[in-house]
Short mmCIF file of C-alpha atoms in Angstrom, two decimals:
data_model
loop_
_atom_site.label_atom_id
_atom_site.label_comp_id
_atom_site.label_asym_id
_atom_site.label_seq_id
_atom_site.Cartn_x
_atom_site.Cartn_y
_atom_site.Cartn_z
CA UNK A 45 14.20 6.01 -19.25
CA UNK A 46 12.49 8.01 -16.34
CA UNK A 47 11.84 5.51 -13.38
CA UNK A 48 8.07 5.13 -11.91
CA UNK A 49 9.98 5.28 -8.83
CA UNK A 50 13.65 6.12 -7.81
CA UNK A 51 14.26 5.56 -3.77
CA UNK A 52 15.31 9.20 -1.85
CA UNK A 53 18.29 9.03 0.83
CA UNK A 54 20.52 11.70 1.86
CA UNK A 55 24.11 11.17 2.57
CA UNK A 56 23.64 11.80 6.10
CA UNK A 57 20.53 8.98 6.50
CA UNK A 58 23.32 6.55 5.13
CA UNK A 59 25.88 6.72 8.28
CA UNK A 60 22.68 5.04 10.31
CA UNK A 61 23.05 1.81 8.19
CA UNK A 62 26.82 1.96 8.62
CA UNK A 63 26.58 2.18 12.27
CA UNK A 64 24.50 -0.51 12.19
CA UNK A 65 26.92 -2.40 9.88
CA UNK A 66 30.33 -1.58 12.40
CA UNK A 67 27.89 -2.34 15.50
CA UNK A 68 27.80 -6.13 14.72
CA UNK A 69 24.06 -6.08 15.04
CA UNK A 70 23.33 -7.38 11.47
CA UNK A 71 20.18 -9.43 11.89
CA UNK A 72 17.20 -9.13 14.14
CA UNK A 73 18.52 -7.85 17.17
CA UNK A 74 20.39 -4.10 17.19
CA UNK A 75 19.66 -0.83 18.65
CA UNK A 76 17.66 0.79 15.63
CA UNK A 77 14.64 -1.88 15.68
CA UNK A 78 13.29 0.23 18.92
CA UNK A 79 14.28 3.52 17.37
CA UNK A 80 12.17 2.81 14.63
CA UNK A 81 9.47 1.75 16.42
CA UNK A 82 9.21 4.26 18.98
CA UNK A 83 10.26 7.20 16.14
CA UNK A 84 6.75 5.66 14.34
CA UNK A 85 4.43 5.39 17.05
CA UNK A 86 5.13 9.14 18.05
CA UNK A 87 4.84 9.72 14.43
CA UNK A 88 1.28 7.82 14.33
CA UNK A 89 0.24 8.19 17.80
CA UNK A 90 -0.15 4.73 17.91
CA UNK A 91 0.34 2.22 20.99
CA UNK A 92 2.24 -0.30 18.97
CA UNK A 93 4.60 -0.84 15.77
CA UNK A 94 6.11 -3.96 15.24
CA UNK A 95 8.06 -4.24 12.27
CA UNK A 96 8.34 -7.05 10.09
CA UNK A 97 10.20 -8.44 6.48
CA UNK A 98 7.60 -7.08 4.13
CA UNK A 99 4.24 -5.64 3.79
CA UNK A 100 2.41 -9.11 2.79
CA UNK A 101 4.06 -10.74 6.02
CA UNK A 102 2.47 -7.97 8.13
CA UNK A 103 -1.06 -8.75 5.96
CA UNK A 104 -0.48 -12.35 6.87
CA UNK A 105 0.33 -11.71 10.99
CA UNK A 106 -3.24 -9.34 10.97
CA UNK A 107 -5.05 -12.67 8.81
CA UNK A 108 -3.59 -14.64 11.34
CA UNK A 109 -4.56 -12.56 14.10
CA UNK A 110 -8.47 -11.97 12.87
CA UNK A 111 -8.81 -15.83 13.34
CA UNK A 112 -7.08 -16.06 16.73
CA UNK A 113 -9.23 -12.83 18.22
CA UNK A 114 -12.79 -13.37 15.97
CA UNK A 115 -12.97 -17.56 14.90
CA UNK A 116 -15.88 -16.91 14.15
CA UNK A 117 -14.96 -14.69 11.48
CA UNK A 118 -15.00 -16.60 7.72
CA UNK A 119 -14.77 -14.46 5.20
CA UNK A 120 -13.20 -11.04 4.10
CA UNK A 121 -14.75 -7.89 2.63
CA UNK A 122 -11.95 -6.60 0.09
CA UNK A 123 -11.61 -4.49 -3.02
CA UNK A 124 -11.36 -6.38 -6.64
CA UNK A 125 -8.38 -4.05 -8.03
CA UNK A 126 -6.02 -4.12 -5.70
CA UNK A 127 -1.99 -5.46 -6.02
CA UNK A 128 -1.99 -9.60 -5.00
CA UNK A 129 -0.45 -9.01 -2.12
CA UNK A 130 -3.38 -7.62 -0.45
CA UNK A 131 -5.33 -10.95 -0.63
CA UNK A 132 -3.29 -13.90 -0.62
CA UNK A 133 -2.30 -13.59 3.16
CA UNK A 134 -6.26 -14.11 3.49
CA UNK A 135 -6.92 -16.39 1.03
CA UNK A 136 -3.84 -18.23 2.55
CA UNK A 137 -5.60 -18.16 5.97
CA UNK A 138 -8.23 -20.55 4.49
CA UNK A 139 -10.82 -17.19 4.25
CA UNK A 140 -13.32 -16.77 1.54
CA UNK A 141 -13.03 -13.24 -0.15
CA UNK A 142 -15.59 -11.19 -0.93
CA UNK A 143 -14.35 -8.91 -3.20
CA UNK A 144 -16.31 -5.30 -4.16
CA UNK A 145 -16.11 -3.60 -7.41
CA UNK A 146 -14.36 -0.42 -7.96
CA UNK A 147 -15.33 2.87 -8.09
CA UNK A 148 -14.43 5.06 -11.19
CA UNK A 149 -13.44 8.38 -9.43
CA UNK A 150 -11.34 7.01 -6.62
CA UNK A 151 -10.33 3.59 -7.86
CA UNK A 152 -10.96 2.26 -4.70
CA UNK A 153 -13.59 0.00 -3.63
CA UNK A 154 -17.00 0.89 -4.58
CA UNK A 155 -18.43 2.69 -0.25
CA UNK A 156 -21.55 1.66 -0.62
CA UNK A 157 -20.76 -1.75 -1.77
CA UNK A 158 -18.38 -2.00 0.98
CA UNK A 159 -20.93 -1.21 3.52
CA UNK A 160 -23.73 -3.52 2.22
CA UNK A 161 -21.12 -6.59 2.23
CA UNK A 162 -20.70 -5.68 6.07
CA UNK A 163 -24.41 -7.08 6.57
CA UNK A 164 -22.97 -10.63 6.06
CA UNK A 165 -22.42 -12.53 9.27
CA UNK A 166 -18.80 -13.33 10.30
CA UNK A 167 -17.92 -11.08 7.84
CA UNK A 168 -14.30 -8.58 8.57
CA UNK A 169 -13.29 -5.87 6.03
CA UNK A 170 -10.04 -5.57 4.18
CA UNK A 171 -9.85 -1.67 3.68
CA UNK A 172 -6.89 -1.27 0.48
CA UNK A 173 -6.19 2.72 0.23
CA UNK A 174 -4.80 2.13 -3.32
CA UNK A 175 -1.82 4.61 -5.01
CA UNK A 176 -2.32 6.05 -1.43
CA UNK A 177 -5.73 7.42 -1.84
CA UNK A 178 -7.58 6.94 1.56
CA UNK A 179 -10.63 4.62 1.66
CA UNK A 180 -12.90 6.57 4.09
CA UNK A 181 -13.31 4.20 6.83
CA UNK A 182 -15.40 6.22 9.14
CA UNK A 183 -18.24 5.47 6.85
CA UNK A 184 -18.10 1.55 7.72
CA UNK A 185 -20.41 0.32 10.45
CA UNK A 186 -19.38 1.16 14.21
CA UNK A 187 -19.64 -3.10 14.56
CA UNK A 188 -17.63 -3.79 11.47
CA UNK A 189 -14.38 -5.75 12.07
CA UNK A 190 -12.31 -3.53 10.08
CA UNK A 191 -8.34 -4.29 9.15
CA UNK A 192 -6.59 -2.30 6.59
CA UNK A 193 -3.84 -2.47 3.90
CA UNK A 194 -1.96 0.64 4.64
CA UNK A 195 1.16 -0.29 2.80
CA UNK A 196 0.13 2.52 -0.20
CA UNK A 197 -1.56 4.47 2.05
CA UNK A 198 1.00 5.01 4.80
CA UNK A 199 0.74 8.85 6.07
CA UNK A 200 -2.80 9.40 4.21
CA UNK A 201 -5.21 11.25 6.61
CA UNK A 202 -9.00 10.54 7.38
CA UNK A 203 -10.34 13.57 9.17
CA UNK A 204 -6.90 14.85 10.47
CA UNK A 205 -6.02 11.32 11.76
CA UNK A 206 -3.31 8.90 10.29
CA UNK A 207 -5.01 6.25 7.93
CA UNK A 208 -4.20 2.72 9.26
CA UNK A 209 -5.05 3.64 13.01
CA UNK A 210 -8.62 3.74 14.20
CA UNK A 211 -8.91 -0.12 13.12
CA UNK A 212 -8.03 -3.67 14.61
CA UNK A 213 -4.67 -3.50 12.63
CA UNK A 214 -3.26 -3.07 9.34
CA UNK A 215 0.08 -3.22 7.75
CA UNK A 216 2.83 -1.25 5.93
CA UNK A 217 5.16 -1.12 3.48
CA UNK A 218 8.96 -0.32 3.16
CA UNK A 219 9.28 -1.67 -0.11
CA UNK A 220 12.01 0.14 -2.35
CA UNK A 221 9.13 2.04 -4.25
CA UNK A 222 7.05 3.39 -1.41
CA UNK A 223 7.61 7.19 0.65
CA UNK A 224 10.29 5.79 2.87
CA UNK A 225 12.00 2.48 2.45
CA UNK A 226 14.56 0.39 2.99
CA UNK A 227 14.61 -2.26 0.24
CA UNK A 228 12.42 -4.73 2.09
CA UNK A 229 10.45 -4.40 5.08
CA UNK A 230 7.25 -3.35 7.21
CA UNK A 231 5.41 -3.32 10.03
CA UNK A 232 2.10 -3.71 11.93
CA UNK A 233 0.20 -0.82 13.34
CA UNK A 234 -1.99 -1.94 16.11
CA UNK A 235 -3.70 0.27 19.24
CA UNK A 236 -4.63 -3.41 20.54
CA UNK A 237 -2.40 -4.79 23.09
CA UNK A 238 -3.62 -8.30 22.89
CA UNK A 239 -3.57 -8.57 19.08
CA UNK A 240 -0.36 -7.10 19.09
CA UNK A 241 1.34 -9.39 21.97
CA UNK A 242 0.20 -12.54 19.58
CA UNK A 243 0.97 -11.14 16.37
CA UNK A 244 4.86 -10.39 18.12
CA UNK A 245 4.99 -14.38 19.05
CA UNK A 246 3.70 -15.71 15.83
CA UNK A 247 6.25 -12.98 14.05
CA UNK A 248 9.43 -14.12 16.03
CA UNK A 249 9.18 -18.34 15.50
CA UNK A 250 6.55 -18.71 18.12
CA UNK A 251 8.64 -18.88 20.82
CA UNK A 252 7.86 -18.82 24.47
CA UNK A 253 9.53 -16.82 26.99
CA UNK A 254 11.96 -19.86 27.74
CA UNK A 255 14.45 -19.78 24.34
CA UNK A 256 14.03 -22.54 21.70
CA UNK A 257 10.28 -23.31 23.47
CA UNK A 258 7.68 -22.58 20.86
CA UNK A 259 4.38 -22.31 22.38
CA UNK A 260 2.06 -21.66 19.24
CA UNK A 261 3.13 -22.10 15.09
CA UNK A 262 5.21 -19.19 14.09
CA UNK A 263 7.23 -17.70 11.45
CA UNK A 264 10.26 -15.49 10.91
CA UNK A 265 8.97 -12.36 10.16
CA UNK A 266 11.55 -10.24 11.98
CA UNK A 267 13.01 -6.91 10.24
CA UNK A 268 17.08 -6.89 10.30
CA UNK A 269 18.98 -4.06 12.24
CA UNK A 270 20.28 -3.07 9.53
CA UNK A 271 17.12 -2.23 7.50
CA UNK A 272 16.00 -0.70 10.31
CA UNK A 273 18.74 2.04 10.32
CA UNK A 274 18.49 2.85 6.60
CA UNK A 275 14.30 3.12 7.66
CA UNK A 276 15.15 5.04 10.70
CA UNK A 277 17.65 7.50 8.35
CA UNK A 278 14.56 7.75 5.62
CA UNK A 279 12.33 8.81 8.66
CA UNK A 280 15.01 11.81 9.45
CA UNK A 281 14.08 13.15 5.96
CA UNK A 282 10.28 12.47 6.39
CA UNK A 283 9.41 15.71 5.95
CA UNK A 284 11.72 16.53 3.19
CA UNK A 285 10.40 14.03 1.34
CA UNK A 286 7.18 14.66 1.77
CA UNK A 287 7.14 18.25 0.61
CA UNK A 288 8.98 17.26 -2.58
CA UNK A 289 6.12 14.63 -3.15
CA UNK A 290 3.73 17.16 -2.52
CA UNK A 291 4.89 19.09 -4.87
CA UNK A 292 5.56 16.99 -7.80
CA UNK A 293 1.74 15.76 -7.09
CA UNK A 294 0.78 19.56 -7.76
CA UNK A 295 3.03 20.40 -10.55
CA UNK A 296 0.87 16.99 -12.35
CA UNK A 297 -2.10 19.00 -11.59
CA UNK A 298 -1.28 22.06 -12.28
CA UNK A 299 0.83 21.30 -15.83
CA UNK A 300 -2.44 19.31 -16.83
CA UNK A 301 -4.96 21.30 -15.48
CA UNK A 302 -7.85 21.51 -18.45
CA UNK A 303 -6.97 18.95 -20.46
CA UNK A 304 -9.60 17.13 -21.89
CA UNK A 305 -10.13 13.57 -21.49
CA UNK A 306 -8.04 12.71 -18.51
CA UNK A 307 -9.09 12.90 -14.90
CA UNK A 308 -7.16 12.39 -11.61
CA UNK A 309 -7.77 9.91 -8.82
CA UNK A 310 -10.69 11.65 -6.80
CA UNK A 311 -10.15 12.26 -2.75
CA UNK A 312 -13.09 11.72 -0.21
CA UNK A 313 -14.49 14.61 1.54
CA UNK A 314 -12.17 15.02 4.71
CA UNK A 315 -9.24 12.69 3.34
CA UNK A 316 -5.93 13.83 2.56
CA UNK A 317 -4.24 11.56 -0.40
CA UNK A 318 -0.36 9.80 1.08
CA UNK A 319 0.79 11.10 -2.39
CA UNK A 320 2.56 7.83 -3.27
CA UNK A 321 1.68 7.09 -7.10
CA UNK A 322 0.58 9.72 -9.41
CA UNK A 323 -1.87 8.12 -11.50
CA UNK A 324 -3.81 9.32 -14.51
CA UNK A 325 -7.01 8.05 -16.23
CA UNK A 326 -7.73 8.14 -20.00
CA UNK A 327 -11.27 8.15 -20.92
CA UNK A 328 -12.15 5.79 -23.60
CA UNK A 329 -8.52 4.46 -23.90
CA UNK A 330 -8.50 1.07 -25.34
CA UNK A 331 -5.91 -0.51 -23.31
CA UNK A 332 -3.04 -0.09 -21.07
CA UNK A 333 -0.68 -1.69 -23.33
CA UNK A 334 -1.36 1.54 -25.77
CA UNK A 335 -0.17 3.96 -23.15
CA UNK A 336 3.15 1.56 -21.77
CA UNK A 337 3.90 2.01 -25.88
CA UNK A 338 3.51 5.08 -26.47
CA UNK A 339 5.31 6.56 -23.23
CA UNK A 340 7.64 3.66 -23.11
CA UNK A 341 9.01 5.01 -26.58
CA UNK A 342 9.50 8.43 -25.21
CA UNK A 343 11.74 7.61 -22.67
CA UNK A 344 8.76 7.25 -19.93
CA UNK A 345 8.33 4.48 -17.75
CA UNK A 346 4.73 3.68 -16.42
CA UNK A 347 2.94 0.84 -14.91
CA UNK A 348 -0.95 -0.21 -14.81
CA UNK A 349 -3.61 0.41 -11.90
CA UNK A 350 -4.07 -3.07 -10.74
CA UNK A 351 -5.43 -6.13 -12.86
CA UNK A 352 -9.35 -7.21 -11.47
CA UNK A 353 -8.58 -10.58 -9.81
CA UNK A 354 -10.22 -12.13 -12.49
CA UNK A 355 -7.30 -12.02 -14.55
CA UNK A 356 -5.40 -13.86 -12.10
CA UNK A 357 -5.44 -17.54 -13.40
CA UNK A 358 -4.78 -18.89 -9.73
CA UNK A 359 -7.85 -16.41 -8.98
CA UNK A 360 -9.77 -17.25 -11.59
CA UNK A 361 -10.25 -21.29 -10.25
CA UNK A 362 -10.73 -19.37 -6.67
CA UNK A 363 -13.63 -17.62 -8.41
CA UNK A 364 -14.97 -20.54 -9.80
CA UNK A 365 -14.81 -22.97 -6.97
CA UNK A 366 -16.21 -19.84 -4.68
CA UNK A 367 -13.55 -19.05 -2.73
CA UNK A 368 -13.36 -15.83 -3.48
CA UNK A 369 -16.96 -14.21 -4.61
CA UNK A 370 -17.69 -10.98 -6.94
CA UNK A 371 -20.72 -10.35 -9.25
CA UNK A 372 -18.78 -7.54 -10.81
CA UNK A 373 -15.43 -6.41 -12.36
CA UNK A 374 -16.94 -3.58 -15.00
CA UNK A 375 -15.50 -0.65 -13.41
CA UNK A 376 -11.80 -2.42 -12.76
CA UNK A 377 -11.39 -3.57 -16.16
CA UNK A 378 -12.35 -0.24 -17.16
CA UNK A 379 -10.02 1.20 -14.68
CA UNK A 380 -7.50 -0.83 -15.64
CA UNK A 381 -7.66 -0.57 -19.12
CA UNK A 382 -7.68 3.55 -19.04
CA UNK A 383 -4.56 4.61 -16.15
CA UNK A 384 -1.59 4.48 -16.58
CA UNK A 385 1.06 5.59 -13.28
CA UNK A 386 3.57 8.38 -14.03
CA UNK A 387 6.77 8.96 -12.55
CA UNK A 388 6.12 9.60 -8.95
CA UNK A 389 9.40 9.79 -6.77
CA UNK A 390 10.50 12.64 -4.95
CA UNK A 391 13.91 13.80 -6.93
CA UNK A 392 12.11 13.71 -10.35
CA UNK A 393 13.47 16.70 -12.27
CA UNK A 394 11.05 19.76 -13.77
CA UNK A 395 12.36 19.15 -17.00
CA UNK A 396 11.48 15.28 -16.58
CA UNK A 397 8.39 16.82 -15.48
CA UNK A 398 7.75 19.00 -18.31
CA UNK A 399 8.68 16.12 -20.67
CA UNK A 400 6.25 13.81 -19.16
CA UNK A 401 3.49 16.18 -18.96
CA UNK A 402 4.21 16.98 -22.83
CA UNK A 403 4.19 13.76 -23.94
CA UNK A 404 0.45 13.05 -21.85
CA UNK A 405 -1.08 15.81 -23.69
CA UNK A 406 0.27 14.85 -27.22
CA UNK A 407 -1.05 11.36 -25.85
CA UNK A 408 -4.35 12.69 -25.64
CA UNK A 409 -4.65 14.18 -28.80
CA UNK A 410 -3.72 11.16 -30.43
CA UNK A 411 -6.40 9.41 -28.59
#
């Protein structure tokens, strides 16, 4: 079976986890935490990184910090097909969701929608940049409070600049199946200094500059050393991997150009796509569950676009008692019910390639 997604290290990125390992420097202390931090806010031109467990812990430290900085804020702008992780954090926080239908060319939340929903009062917006395809956010309101989910989007561009930057905060992923990894793990981008200062107490336990005094609630949100040297070895290859991402993402293209029937995730004028998850829709497909057959049975593994949050049961009662609002989940169903997600890591083969490419096309003429 070819792998959605296969994790890229070199043997040289390895010796950084060993070091960590013979160091002693196991847990949340160690030499590579700051490394790693710096290495990415030179990369991002960013004041501050602060890295954390996961992605949905970093979601939950920028929830967290929207209440402490805007109280007055109550509810969340946020896109209807996105993975869960983008809106419990919020919905955790005691927020009510306001969640936009998607748009059929980019998969990501409908713009215009968006920017109407930004007319409520004490309203912030969740930005989701979903398989890595940038939301443009510099066509949101100047006065919108804007965080964003950058944990698909990580290394996406809006007009030349890094997604996940030019906003309050938003998080990232190190998850096993994203660009660079190291099992676990994430962080918090953030040019705020305040917002970052509390989201760095609530992140290590709460605790006050006098050890074992907690001055607000906290959690342990803390990145190990030793993730942080396998992360700071997958940054040393950043650019190798990226190149061989780039160009599996044009060898899809390229293999499939002219086919009838399918269509790629569209870009926004002036964005650059992350590359992260190749996805491909199938007009007038019946149902996911189709495609995962049919490719499953050639030796392909794929996985859906996102489920609507309306097929969430948990969501469901949320939608019902009003917690989370939407008037409209046409375009995700229909989304999810036609893409499928290829193969997408950076060591995939061109004969795995070819194969996969093959089998879409007799796919489509089965259709």
């Amino acid at each position: 079976m070819i792998p959605v997604y296969n994790p890229y290290f070199t043997k040289e990125s390895q010796l950084y986890a060993i070091d960590a390992i013979d160091s002693g420097w196991l847990s949340s202390n160690g030499k590579y935490l700051k490394l790693v931090e710096d290495k990415l806010c030179n990369i991002l031109g960013v004041k501050h990184v602060l890295l954390t467990c996961n992605g949905t812990a970093a979601n939950h430290l920028i929830a967290k910090a929207i209440k402490w900085k805007y109280p007055d804020v109550k509810s969340i702008v946020a896109p209807n097909n996105v993975y869960v992780a983008a809106w419990n954090p919020f919905l955790d926080s005691g927020y009510t969701m306001r969640l936009v239908d998607a748009d059929l060319d980019s998969w990501n939340a409908n713009i215009e929608d968006t920017i109407n929903e930004c007319s409520n009062p004490n309203t912030a917006v969740l930005v989701v940049h979903n398989l890595g395809n940038p939301f443009p956010t510099n066509l949101l309101p100047s006065n919108a409070i804007v965080v964003e989910d950058n944990c698909e989007g990580f290394l996406g561009k809006i007009n030349g600049t890094y997604t996940g930057v030019n906003c309050l905060a938003s998080s990232v992923s190190f998850y096993g199946n994203k660009n660079i990894t190291c099992g676990e793990g994430g962080c918090v981008i953030t040019n705020n200094t305040e917002v970052y200062e509390y989201m760095k107490l609530i992140c290590r336990q709460g605790q006050s500059s006098k050890r074992f005094i907690h001055s607000v609630l906290g959690y342990n949100y803390r990145m190990t050393n030793v993730q942080a040297a396998i992360l700071y070895g997958q940054i040393s290859v950043l650019d190798e991997i990226q190149k061989l991402k780039q160009s599996l993402f044009n060898g899809y293209k390229s293999l499939l150009s002219g086919i009838d029937n399918i269509s790629f995730q569209q870009t926004n004028l002036n964005c650059e796509h992350a590359n992260w998850m190749f996805g491909i829709r199938f007009h007038n497909n019946k149902n996911y569950e189709m495609l995962d057959d049919y490719f499953s049975k050639r030796g392909i593994e794929t996985r859906p676009m996102f489920y609507p949050a309306n097929v969430h049961e948990y969501l469901r009662k949320r939608l019902t008692s009003g917690s989370i609002v939407c008037s409209n989940f046409i375009n995700a169903c229909k989304i999810n019910n036609e893409v499928a997600v290829f193969p997408s890591f950076p060591g995939l083969k061109h004969e795995e390639l070819l194969h996969i490419t093959k089998s879409i096309i007799d796919y489509v003429q089965n259709i």
